[in-house]
Amino acid sequence: MDHSYDDIINLPHHVSDVRTPMSRAARAAQFAPFAALTGYSDAIAEAGRTTCERPELEEERNAILNRKLAWVRDRLGQRPVVTFTCFVPDDRKQGGHYCAITGIVRTIDDFEATVVLADGRKISIESILDIEGVDDE
């Protein structure tokens, strides 16, 4: 039997006078797994995220949309509340997603081709796919 540690085996555990003892959580954190490939999980999540293609509106659908926009323009003084269905292009991928924006229409800016809502949000007329809350006369 090897007795090489007999001289220190029964000594008390050393406690530093200078440093505070490490907490169990901090000690355990030293052995926590690390991400060797930083950003890998983000890249996988981004690859798995789906987008939709921007639909091309038919001529008839475009005419209906223009009539609805004219209806909104004629009633700007009444501050109509409408819901716009829009296509928002994705910043990172081809395609985008649909969103519904509801608000009181303040004005239609022909120069910038935007609909300005009372809360200051601007909607590109080009992105509008449908307008709800319009009495289709």
mmCIF file of N, CA and C in Angstrom:
data_model
loop_
_atom_site.group_PDB
_atom_site.id
_atom_site.type_symbol
_atom_site.label_atom_id
_atom_site.label_comp_id
_atom_site.label_asym_id
_atom_site.label_seq_id
_atom_site.Cartn_x
_atom_site.Cartn_y
_atom_site.Cartn_z
ATOM 1 N N MET A 1 0.838 -1.172 0.000
ATOM 2 C CA MET A 1 0.000 0.000 0.000
ATOM 3 C C MET A 1 0.889 1.244 0.000
ATOM 4 N N ASP A 2 0.499 2.243 -0.812
ATOM 5 C CA ASP A 2 1.272 3.468 -0.950
ATOM 6 C C ASP A 2 0.879 4.448 0.150
ATOM 7 N N HIS A 3 1.854 4.998 0.890
ATOM 8 C CA HIS A 3 1.588 5.914 2.000
ATOM 9 C C HIS A 3 2.154 7.309 1.701
ATOM 10 N N SER A 4 2.121 7.739 0.437
ATOM 11 C CA SER A 4 2.739 9.013 0.073
ATOM 12 C C SER A 4 1.963 10.238 0.555
ATOM 13 N N TYR A 5 0.671 10.101 0.910
ATOM 14 C CA TYR A 5 -0.115 11.246 1.355
ATOM 15 C C TYR A 5 -0.437 11.198 2.848
ATOM 16 N N ASP A 6 0.187 10.311 3.561
ATOM 17 C CA ASP A 6 -0.107 10.171 4.986
ATOM 18 C C ASP A 6 0.180 11.448 5.774
ATOM 19 N N ASP A 7 1.151 12.238 5.349
ATOM 20 C CA ASP A 7 1.518 13.443 6.085
ATOM 21 C C ASP A 7 0.489 14.578 5.942
ATOM 22 N N ILE A 8 -0.366 14.566 4.899
ATOM 23 C CA ILE A 8 -1.332 15.660 4.701
ATOM 24 C C ILE A 8 -2.781 15.208 4.729
ATOM 25 N N ILE A 9 -3.016 13.954 4.775
ATOM 26 C CA ILE A 9 -4.378 13.434 4.633
ATOM 27 C C ILE A 9 -5.320 13.905 5.738
ATOM 28 N N ASN A 10 -4.849 14.119 6.942
ATOM 29 C CA ASN A 10 -5.705 14.504 8.054
ATOM 30 C C ASN A 10 -5.621 15.985 8.406
ATOM 31 N N LEU A 11 -4.946 16.781 7.580
ATOM 32 C CA LEU A 11 -4.861 18.221 7.838
ATOM 33 C C LEU A 11 -6.195 18.886 7.527
ATOM 34 N N PRO A 12 -6.553 19.992 8.225
ATOM 35 C CA PRO A 12 -7.805 20.698 7.924
ATOM 36 C C PRO A 12 -7.727 21.383 6.562
ATOM 37 N N HIS A 13 -8.896 21.569 5.932
ATOM 38 C CA HIS A 13 -8.966 22.236 4.612
ATOM 39 C C HIS A 13 -8.524 23.690 4.752
ATOM 40 N N HIS A 14 -7.696 24.139 3.833
ATOM 41 C CA HIS A 14 -7.188 25.515 3.881
ATOM 42 C C HIS A 14 -8.297 26.507 3.509
ATOM 43 N N VAL A 15 -8.455 27.572 4.278
ATOM 44 C CA VAL A 15 -9.399 28.651 4.001
ATOM 45 C C VAL A 15 -8.594 29.930 3.928
ATOM 46 N N SER A 16 -8.723 30.642 2.808
ATOM 47 C CA SER A 16 -7.949 31.858 2.583
ATOM 48 C C SER A 16 -8.404 32.984 3.507
ATOM 49 N N ASP A 17 -7.448 33.765 3.966
ATOM 50 C CA ASP A 17 -7.756 34.949 4.781
ATOM 51 C C ASP A 17 -8.054 36.147 3.879
ATOM 52 N N VAL A 18 -7.656 36.071 2.617
ATOM 53 C CA VAL A 18 -7.756 37.202 1.702
ATOM 54 C C VAL A 18 -8.998 37.115 0.813
ATOM 55 N N ARG A 19 -9.282 35.941 0.312
ATOM 56 C CA ARG A 19 -10.387 35.774 -0.635
ATOM 57 C C ARG A 19 -11.603 35.167 0.054
ATOM 58 N N THR A 20 -12.794 35.609 -0.405
ATOM 59 C CA THR A 20 -14.021 35.013 0.125
ATOM 60 C C THR A 20 -14.253 33.682 -0.567
ATOM 61 N N PRO A 21 -14.838 32.734 0.132
ATOM 62 C CA PRO A 21 -15.076 31.427 -0.493
ATOM 63 C C PRO A 21 -16.035 31.537 -1.685
ATOM 64 N N MET A 22 -15.812 30.741 -2.688
ATOM 65 C CA MET A 22 -16.649 30.733 -3.893
ATOM 66 C C MET A 22 -17.974 30.039 -3.580
ATOM 67 N N SER A 23 -19.058 30.612 -4.073
ATOM 68 C CA SER A 23 -20.375 30.000 -3.846
ATOM 69 C C SER A 23 -20.485 28.707 -4.657
ATOM 70 N N ARG A 24 -21.434 27.874 -4.270
ATOM 71 C CA ARG A 24 -21.635 26.613 -4.989
ATOM 72 C C ARG A 24 -22.043 26.876 -6.442
ATOM 73 N N ALA A 25 -22.878 27.908 -6.635
ATOM 74 C CA ALA A 25 -23.328 28.227 -7.999
ATOM 75 C C ALA A 25 -22.150 28.661 -8.870
ATOM 76 N N ALA A 26 -21.270 29.490 -8.304
ATOM 77 C CA ALA A 26 -20.102 29.947 -9.066
ATOM 78 C C ALA A 26 -19.160 28.789 -9.360
ATOM 79 N N ARG A 27 -19.010 27.910 -8.397
ATOM 80 C CA ARG A 27 -18.139 26.744 -8.597
ATOM 81 C C ARG A 27 -18.722 25.832 -9.686
ATOM 82 N N ALA A 28 -20.038 25.649 -9.651
ATOM 83 C CA ALA A 28 -20.684 24.798 -10.649
ATOM 84 C C ALA A 28 -20.602 25.418 -12.036
ATOM 85 N N ALA A 29 -20.631 26.746 -12.111
ATOM 86 C CA ALA A 29 -20.593 27.428 -13.410
ATOM 87 C C ALA A 29 -19.283 27.169 -14.146
ATOM 88 N N GLN A 30 -18.233 26.877 -13.413
ATOM 89 C CA GLN A 30 -16.951 26.584 -14.055
ATOM 90 C C GLN A 30 -17.031 25.356 -14.950
ATOM 91 N N PHE A 31 -17.955 24.461 -14.594
ATOM 92 C CA PHE A 31 -18.046 23.202 -15.317
ATOM 93 C C PHE A 31 -19.255 23.153 -16.250
ATOM 94 N N ALA A 32 -19.925 24.294 -16.427
ATOM 95 C CA ALA A 32 -21.102 24.355 -17.297
ATOM 96 C C ALA A 32 -20.668 24.171 -18.750
ATOM 97 N N PRO A 33 -21.532 23.612 -19.588
ATOM 98 C CA PRO A 33 -21.184 23.460 -21.003
ATOM 99 C C PRO A 33 -21.081 24.823 -21.673
ATOM 100 N N PHE A 34 -20.295 24.907 -22.693
ATOM 101 C CA PHE A 34 -20.165 26.160 -23.434
ATOM 102 C C PHE A 34 -20.513 25.903 -24.896
ATOM 103 N N ALA A 35 -20.893 26.969 -25.580
ATOM 104 C CA ALA A 35 -21.247 26.851 -26.998
ATOM 105 C C ALA A 35 -19.983 27.048 -27.824
ATOM 106 N N ALA A 36 -19.454 25.968 -28.312
ATOM 107 C CA ALA A 36 -18.233 26.051 -29.116
ATOM 108 C C ALA A 36 -18.495 26.772 -30.431
ATOM 109 N N LEU A 37 -19.705 26.629 -30.950
ATOM 110 C CA LEU A 37 -20.071 27.295 -32.206
ATOM 111 C C LEU A 37 -21.049 28.417 -31.886
ATOM 112 N N THR A 38 -20.528 29.565 -31.516
ATOM 113 C CA THR A 38 -21.412 30.672 -31.155
ATOM 114 C C THR A 38 -22.214 31.110 -32.374
ATOM 115 N N GLY A 39 -23.488 31.318 -32.150
ATOM 116 C CA GLY A 39 -24.371 31.741 -33.224
ATOM 117 C C GLY A 39 -24.970 30.601 -34.022
ATOM 118 N N TYR A 40 -24.534 29.379 -33.769
ATOM 119 C CA TYR A 40 -25.024 28.231 -34.531
ATOM 120 C C TYR A 40 -26.526 28.037 -34.320
ATOM 121 N N SER A 41 -26.968 28.095 -33.071
ATOM 122 C CA SER A 41 -28.400 27.888 -32.803
ATOM 123 C C SER A 41 -29.231 29.010 -33.426
ATOM 124 N N ASP A 42 -28.704 30.230 -33.434
ATOM 125 C CA ASP A 42 -29.409 31.339 -34.093
ATOM 126 C C ASP A 42 -29.505 31.107 -35.599
ATOM 127 N N ALA A 43 -28.434 30.606 -36.195
ATOM 128 C CA ALA A 43 -28.428 30.344 -37.638
ATOM 129 C C ALA A 43 -29.426 29.241 -37.987
ATOM 130 N N ILE A 44 -29.520 28.221 -37.141
ATOM 131 C CA ILE A 44 -30.474 27.140 -37.375
ATOM 132 C C ILE A 44 -31.905 27.669 -37.260
ATOM 133 N N ALA A 45 -32.154 28.496 -36.252
ATOM 134 C CA ALA A 45 -33.494 29.072 -36.068
ATOM 135 C C ALA A 45 -33.857 29.957 -37.261
ATOM 136 N N GLU A 46 -32.898 30.738 -37.769
ATOM 137 C CA GLU A 46 -33.150 31.611 -38.913
ATOM 138 C C GLU A 46 -33.442 30.793 -40.164
ATOM 139 N N ALA A 47 -32.717 29.696 -40.344
ATOM 140 C CA ALA A 47 -32.944 28.846 -41.516
ATOM 141 C C ALA A 47 -34.319 28.194 -41.458
ATOM 142 N N GLY A 48 -34.789 27.903 -40.259
ATOM 143 C CA GLY A 48 -36.087 27.264 -40.109
ATOM 144 C C GLY A 48 -37.264 28.224 -40.159
ATOM 145 N N ARG A 49 -36.986 29.526 -40.078
ATOM 146 C CA ARG A 49 -38.060 30.519 -40.101
ATOM 147 C C ARG A 49 -38.608 30.647 -41.520
ATOM 148 N N THR A 50 -39.921 30.602 -41.644
ATOM 149 C CA THR A 50 -40.523 30.651 -42.972
ATOM 150 C C THR A 50 -41.031 32.053 -43.300
ATOM 151 N N THR A 51 -41.055 32.339 -44.569
ATOM 152 C CA THR A 51 -41.605 33.599 -45.065
ATOM 153 C C THR A 51 -42.574 33.269 -46.203
ATOM 154 N N CYS A 52 -43.401 34.235 -46.543
ATOM 155 C CA CYS A 52 -44.361 34.083 -47.637
ATOM 156 C C CYS A 52 -43.897 34.923 -48.820
ATOM 157 N N GLU A 53 -44.310 34.525 -49.995
ATOM 158 C CA GLU A 53 -44.016 35.322 -51.179
ATOM 159 C C GLU A 53 -45.034 36.442 -51.301
ATOM 160 N N ARG A 54 -44.587 37.566 -51.835
ATOM 161 C CA ARG A 54 -45.487 38.690 -52.046
ATOM 162 C C ARG A 54 -46.465 38.327 -53.169
ATOM 163 N N PRO A 55 -47.767 38.450 -52.907
ATOM 164 C CA PRO A 55 -48.737 38.101 -53.947
ATOM 165 C C PRO A 55 -48.833 39.202 -55.010
ATOM 166 N N GLU A 56 -49.046 38.798 -56.212
ATOM 167 C CA GLU A 56 -49.295 39.745 -57.294
ATOM 168 C C GLU A 56 -50.803 39.930 -57.403
ATOM 169 N N LEU A 57 -51.256 41.173 -57.274
ATOM 170 C CA LEU A 57 -52.689 41.444 -57.327
ATOM 171 C C LEU A 57 -53.169 41.475 -58.776
ATOM 172 N N GLU A 58 -54.296 40.824 -58.999
ATOM 173 C CA GLU A 58 -54.895 40.840 -60.327
ATOM 174 C C GLU A 58 -55.480 42.225 -60.591
ATOM 175 N N GLU A 59 -55.752 42.490 -61.852
ATOM 176 C CA GLU A 59 -56.249 43.808 -62.252
ATOM 177 C C GLU A 59 -57.561 44.148 -61.536
ATOM 178 N N GLU A 60 -58.454 43.161 -61.445
ATOM 179 C CA GLU A 60 -59.739 43.391 -60.787
ATOM 180 C C GLU A 60 -59.548 43.683 -59.299
ATOM 181 N N ARG A 61 -58.652 42.938 -58.663
ATOM 182 C CA ARG A 61 -58.374 43.145 -57.231
ATOM 183 C C ARG A 61 -57.751 44.519 -57.001
ATOM 184 N N ASN A 62 -56.897 44.949 -57.920
ATOM 185 C CA ASN A 62 -56.290 46.278 -57.840
ATOM 186 C C ASN A 62 -57.352 47.368 -57.946
ATOM 187 N N ALA A 63 -58.332 47.181 -58.830
ATOM 188 C CA ALA A 63 -59.403 48.159 -59.009
ATOM 189 C C ALA A 63 -60.238 48.273 -57.731
ATOM 190 N N ILE A 64 -60.532 47.135 -57.102
ATOM 191 C CA ILE A 64 -61.291 47.147 -55.849
ATOM 192 C C ILE A 64 -60.507 47.879 -54.770
ATOM 193 N N LEU A 65 -59.221 47.603 -54.693
ATOM 194 C CA LEU A 65 -58.368 48.253 -53.696
ATOM 195 C C LEU A 65 -58.313 49.766 -53.924
ATOM 196 N N ASN A 66 -58.229 50.178 -55.176
ATOM 197 C CA ASN A 66 -58.221 51.613 -55.486
ATOM 198 C C ASN A 66 -59.537 52.276 -55.104
ATOM 199 N N ARG A 67 -60.676 51.577 -55.314
ATOM 200 C CA ARG A 67 -61.976 52.123 -54.900
ATOM 201 C C ARG A 67 -62.049 52.275 -53.381
ATOM 202 N N LYS A 68 -61.538 51.286 -52.668
ATOM 203 C CA LYS A 68 -61.553 51.359 -51.214
ATOM 204 C C LYS A 68 -60.671 52.501 -50.714
ATOM 205 N N LEU A 69 -59.525 52.685 -51.343
ATOM 206 C CA LEU A 69 -58.632 53.782 -50.962
ATOM 207 C C LEU A 69 -59.281 55.133 -51.263
ATOM 208 N N ALA A 70 -60.004 55.232 -52.373
ATOM 209 C CA ALA A 70 -60.737 56.461 -52.702
ATOM 210 C C ALA A 70 -61.834 56.716 -51.672
ATOM 211 N N TRP A 71 -62.507 55.647 -51.215
ATOM 212 C CA TRP A 71 -63.534 55.780 -50.185
ATOM 213 C C TRP A 71 -62.928 56.366 -48.911
ATOM 214 N N VAL A 72 -61.747 55.875 -48.530
ATOM 215 C CA VAL A 72 -61.059 56.391 -47.341
ATOM 216 C C VAL A 72 -60.684 57.850 -47.555
ATOM 217 N N ARG A 73 -60.162 58.181 -48.734
ATOM 218 C CA ARG A 73 -59.751 59.557 -49.035
ATOM 219 C C ARG A 73 -60.938 60.512 -48.953
ATOM 220 N N ASP A 74 -62.106 60.095 -49.445
ATOM 221 C CA ASP A 74 -63.303 60.945 -49.424
ATOM 222 C C ASP A 74 -63.807 61.197 -48.006
ATOM 223 N N ARG A 75 -63.439 60.359 -47.062
ATOM 224 C CA ARG A 75 -63.954 60.469 -45.697
ATOM 225 C C ARG A 75 -62.872 60.825 -44.682
ATOM 226 N N LEU A 76 -61.807 61.434 -45.122
ATOM 227 C CA LEU A 76 -60.719 61.800 -44.208
ATOM 228 C C LEU A 76 -61.209 62.725 -43.092
ATOM 229 N N GLY A 77 -62.157 63.609 -43.393
ATOM 230 C CA GLY A 77 -62.701 64.520 -42.387
ATOM 231 C C GLY A 77 -63.461 63.794 -41.288
ATOM 232 N N GLN A 78 -63.950 62.612 -41.585
ATOM 233 C CA GLN A 78 -64.695 61.819 -40.599
ATOM 234 C C GLN A 78 -63.762 60.918 -39.784
ATOM 235 N N ARG A 79 -62.465 60.945 -40.110
ATOM 236 C CA ARG A 79 -61.437 60.139 -39.430
ATOM 237 C C ARG A 79 -61.845 58.664 -39.360
ATOM 238 N N PRO A 80 -61.946 58.016 -40.514
ATOM 239 C CA PRO A 80 -62.402 56.625 -40.531
ATOM 240 C C PRO A 80 -61.408 55.668 -39.862
ATOM 241 N N VAL A 81 -61.951 54.680 -39.197
ATOM 242 C CA VAL A 81 -61.137 53.614 -38.607
ATOM 243 C C VAL A 81 -61.186 52.435 -39.569
ATOM 244 N N VAL A 82 -60.041 52.050 -40.075
ATOM 245 C CA VAL A 82 -59.981 50.952 -41.033
ATOM 246 C C VAL A 82 -58.839 50.008 -40.667
ATOM 247 N N THR A 83 -58.906 48.807 -41.209
ATOM 248 C CA THR A 83 -57.851 47.809 -41.022
ATOM 249 C C THR A 83 -57.215 47.531 -42.372
ATOM 250 N N PHE A 84 -55.914 47.717 -42.417
ATOM 251 C CA PHE A 84 -55.152 47.457 -43.643
ATOM 252 C C PHE A 84 -54.447 46.112 -43.495
ATOM 253 N N THR A 85 -54.607 45.262 -44.494
ATOM 254 C CA THR A 85 -53.812 44.043 -44.558
ATOM 255 C C THR A 85 -52.637 44.359 -45.467
ATOM 256 N N CYS A 86 -51.445 44.207 -44.921
ATOM 257 C CA CYS A 86 -50.239 44.607 -45.651
ATOM 258 C C CYS A 86 -49.261 43.444 -45.755
ATOM 259 N N PHE A 87 -48.395 43.552 -46.751
ATOM 260 C CA PHE A 87 -47.292 42.607 -46.894
ATOM 261 C C PHE A 87 -46.021 43.344 -46.494
ATOM 262 N N VAL A 88 -45.328 42.807 -45.492
ATOM 263 C CA VAL A 88 -44.109 43.431 -44.994
ATOM 264 C C VAL A 88 -42.919 42.587 -45.429
ATOM 265 N N PRO A 89 -42.023 43.144 -46.257
ATOM 266 C CA PRO A 89 -40.853 42.377 -46.685
ATOM 267 C C PRO A 89 -39.956 42.027 -45.500
ATOM 268 N N ASP A 90 -39.323 40.861 -45.562
ATOM 269 C CA ASP A 90 -38.418 40.409 -44.514
ATOM 270 C C ASP A 90 -37.068 41.085 -44.693
ATOM 271 N N ASP A 91 -36.427 41.427 -43.583
ATOM 272 C CA ASP A 91 -35.123 42.096 -43.637
ATOM 273 C C ASP A 91 -33.984 41.150 -44.001
ATOM 274 N N ARG A 92 -34.153 39.842 -43.715
ATOM 275 C CA ARG A 92 -33.049 38.908 -43.877
ATOM 276 C C ARG A 92 -33.227 37.890 -44.991
ATOM 277 N N LYS A 93 -34.477 37.623 -45.354
ATOM 278 C CA LYS A 93 -34.748 36.562 -46.319
ATOM 279 C C LYS A 93 -35.616 37.080 -47.452
ATOM 280 N N GLN A 94 -35.678 36.285 -48.496
ATOM 281 C CA GLN A 94 -36.593 36.531 -49.596
ATOM 282 C C GLN A 94 -38.016 36.356 -49.068
ATOM 283 N N GLY A 95 -38.915 37.209 -49.479
ATOM 284 C CA GLY A 95 -40.305 37.104 -49.051
ATOM 285 C C GLY A 95 -40.616 38.042 -47.908
ATOM 286 N N GLY A 96 -41.604 37.668 -47.095
ATOM 287 C CA GLY A 96 -42.008 38.507 -45.979
ATOM 288 C C GLY A 96 -43.173 37.880 -45.257
ATOM 289 N N HIS A 97 -43.981 38.735 -44.607
ATOM 290 C CA HIS A 97 -45.135 38.228 -43.875
ATOM 291 C C HIS A 97 -46.295 39.222 -43.990
ATOM 292 N N TYR A 98 -47.481 38.724 -43.682
ATOM 293 C CA TYR A 98 -48.678 39.554 -43.706
ATOM 294 C C TYR A 98 -48.904 40.133 -42.321
ATOM 295 N N CYS A 99 -49.437 41.348 -42.270
ATOM 296 C CA CYS A 99 -49.818 41.921 -40.989
ATOM 297 C C CYS A 99 -51.068 42.761 -41.179
ATOM 298 N N ALA A 100 -51.832 42.893 -40.103
ATOM 299 C CA ALA A 100 -53.034 43.719 -40.115
ATOM 300 C C ALA A 100 -52.768 44.933 -39.238
ATOM 301 N N ILE A 101 -53.020 46.104 -39.782
ATOM 302 C CA ILE A 101 -52.812 47.352 -39.055
ATOM 303 C C ILE A 101 -54.139 48.086 -39.007
ATOM 304 N N THR A 102 -54.620 48.345 -37.794
ATOM 305 C CA THR A 102 -55.887 49.047 -37.618
ATOM 306 C C THR A 102 -55.601 50.407 -37.017
ATOM 307 N N GLY A 103 -56.278 51.411 -37.539
ATOM 308 C CA GLY A 103 -56.096 52.748 -36.987
ATOM 309 C C GLY A 103 -56.997 53.756 -37.642
ATOM 310 N N ILE A 104 -56.951 54.962 -37.095
ATOM 311 C CA ILE A 104 -57.695 56.095 -37.652
ATOM 312 C C ILE A 104 -56.825 56.732 -38.721
ATOM 313 N N VAL A 105 -57.372 56.904 -39.912
ATOM 314 C CA VAL A 105 -56.613 57.478 -41.013
ATOM 315 C C VAL A 105 -56.611 58.996 -40.880
ATOM 316 N N ARG A 106 -55.410 59.579 -40.814
ATOM 317 C CA ARG A 106 -55.280 61.032 -40.722
ATOM 318 C C ARG A 106 -55.217 61.645 -42.115
ATOM 319 N N THR A 107 -54.370 61.067 -42.973
ATOM 320 C CA THR A 107 -54.229 61.614 -44.321
ATOM 321 C C THR A 107 -53.625 60.553 -45.245
ATOM 322 N N ILE A 108 -53.712 60.840 -46.532
ATOM 323 C CA ILE A 108 -53.052 60.013 -47.541
ATOM 324 C C ILE A 108 -52.045 60.913 -48.236
ATOM 325 N N ASP A 109 -50.772 60.567 -48.115
ATOM 326 C CA ASP A 109 -49.690 61.365 -48.686
ATOM 327 C C ASP A 109 -49.375 60.823 -50.072
ATOM 328 N N ASP A 110 -49.820 61.548 -51.103
ATOM 329 C CA ASP A 110 -49.607 61.101 -52.484
ATOM 330 C C ASP A 110 -48.143 61.196 -52.896
ATOM 331 N N PHE A 111 -47.420 62.166 -52.348
ATOM 332 C CA PHE A 111 -46.015 62.347 -52.706
ATOM 333 C C PHE A 111 -45.178 61.157 -52.241
ATOM 334 N N GLU A 112 -45.393 60.712 -50.993
ATOM 335 C CA GLU A 112 -44.653 59.570 -50.460
ATOM 336 C C GLU A 112 -45.375 58.247 -50.690
ATOM 337 N N ALA A 113 -46.595 58.303 -51.235
ATOM 338 C CA ALA A 113 -47.431 57.118 -51.481
ATOM 339 C C ALA A 113 -47.621 56.326 -50.188
ATOM 340 N N THR A 114 -48.059 57.048 -49.136
ATOM 341 C CA THR A 114 -48.303 56.422 -47.851
ATOM 342 C C THR A 114 -49.642 56.859 -47.284
ATOM 343 N N VAL A 115 -50.183 55.995 -46.444
ATOM 344 C CA VAL A 115 -51.354 56.324 -45.647
ATOM 345 C C VAL A 115 -50.817 56.636 -44.259
ATOM 346 N N VAL A 116 -51.168 57.810 -43.724
ATOM 347 C CA VAL A 116 -50.677 58.222 -42.414
ATOM 348 C C VAL A 116 -51.814 58.066 -41.408
ATOM 349 N N LEU A 117 -51.558 57.313 -40.356
ATOM 350 C CA LEU A 117 -52.553 57.103 -39.318
ATOM 351 C C LEU A 117 -52.434 58.180 -38.245
ATOM 352 N N ALA A 118 -53.473 58.304 -37.439
ATOM 353 C CA ALA A 118 -53.518 59.339 -36.410
ATOM 354 C C ALA A 118 -52.387 59.192 -35.393
ATOM 355 N N ASP A 119 -51.922 57.966 -35.165
ATOM 356 C CA ASP A 119 -50.843 57.752 -34.191
ATOM 357 C C ASP A 119 -49.454 57.947 -34.804
ATOM 358 N N GLY A 120 -49.404 58.371 -36.073
ATOM 359 C CA GLY A 120 -48.126 58.670 -36.724
ATOM 360 C C GLY A 120 -47.555 57.548 -37.565
ATOM 361 N N ARG A 121 -48.127 56.358 -37.478
ATOM 362 C CA ARG A 121 -47.624 55.252 -38.296
ATOM 363 C C ARG A 121 -47.903 55.532 -39.765
ATOM 364 N N LYS A 122 -46.978 55.097 -40.610
ATOM 365 C CA LYS A 122 -47.131 55.266 -42.053
ATOM 366 C C LYS A 122 -47.169 53.895 -42.703
ATOM 367 N N ILE A 123 -48.098 53.747 -43.635
ATOM 368 C CA ILE A 123 -48.249 52.488 -44.359
ATOM 369 C C ILE A 123 -48.016 52.781 -45.832
ATOM 370 N N SER A 124 -47.094 52.072 -46.430
ATOM 371 C CA SER A 124 -46.840 52.227 -47.859
ATOM 372 C C SER A 124 -48.055 51.718 -48.634
ATOM 373 N N ILE A 125 -48.558 52.532 -49.539
ATOM 374 C CA ILE A 125 -49.722 52.130 -50.325
ATOM 375 C C ILE A 125 -49.392 50.887 -51.147
ATOM 376 N N GLU A 126 -48.159 50.775 -51.580
ATOM 377 C CA GLU A 126 -47.729 49.614 -52.371
ATOM 378 C C GLU A 126 -47.833 48.312 -51.584
ATOM 379 N N SER A 127 -47.703 48.393 -50.244
ATOM 380 C CA SER A 127 -47.736 47.176 -49.430
ATOM 381 C C SER A 127 -49.154 46.740 -49.072
ATOM 382 N N ILE A 128 -50.160 47.589 -49.319
ATOM 383 C CA ILE A 128 -51.537 47.283 -48.925
ATOM 384 C C ILE A 128 -52.134 46.240 -49.869
ATOM 385 N N LEU A 129 -52.682 45.179 -49.260
ATOM 386 C CA LEU A 129 -53.327 44.113 -50.029
ATOM 387 C C LEU A 129 -54.849 44.155 -49.898
ATOM 388 N N ASP A 130 -55.342 44.697 -48.779
ATOM 389 C CA ASP A 130 -56.783 44.794 -48.565
ATOM 390 C C ASP A 130 -57.059 45.878 -47.539
ATOM 391 N N ILE A 131 -58.264 46.424 -47.595
ATOM 392 C CA ILE A 131 -58.717 47.430 -46.647
ATOM 393 C C ILE A 131 -60.077 46.990 -46.137
ATOM 394 N N GLU A 132 -60.207 46.843 -44.832
ATOM 395 C CA GLU A 132 -61.479 46.453 -44.220
ATOM 396 C C GLU A 132 -62.021 47.619 -43.408
ATOM 397 N N GLY A 133 -63.344 47.632 -43.234
ATOM 398 C CA GLY A 133 -63.992 48.724 -42.530
ATOM 399 C C GLY A 133 -64.491 49.784 -43.500
ATOM 400 N N VAL A 134 -64.434 49.445 -44.772
ATOM 401 C CA VAL A 134 -64.856 50.347 -45.847
ATOM 402 C C VAL A 134 -66.213 49.871 -46.328
ATOM 403 N N ASP A 135 -67.168 50.801 -46.436
ATOM 404 C CA ASP A 135 -68.457 50.457 -47.012
ATOM 405 C C ASP A 135 -68.292 50.424 -48.512
ATOM 406 N N ASP A 136 -68.270 49.230 -49.083
ATOM 407 C CA ASP A 136 -68.116 49.078 -50.522
ATOM 408 C C ASP A 136 -69.428 49.446 -51.206
ATOM 409 N N GLU A 137 -69.476 50.656 -51.682
ATOM 410 C CA GLU A 137 -70.721 51.166 -52.274
ATOM 411 C C GLU A 137 -70.799 50.837 -53.745
#
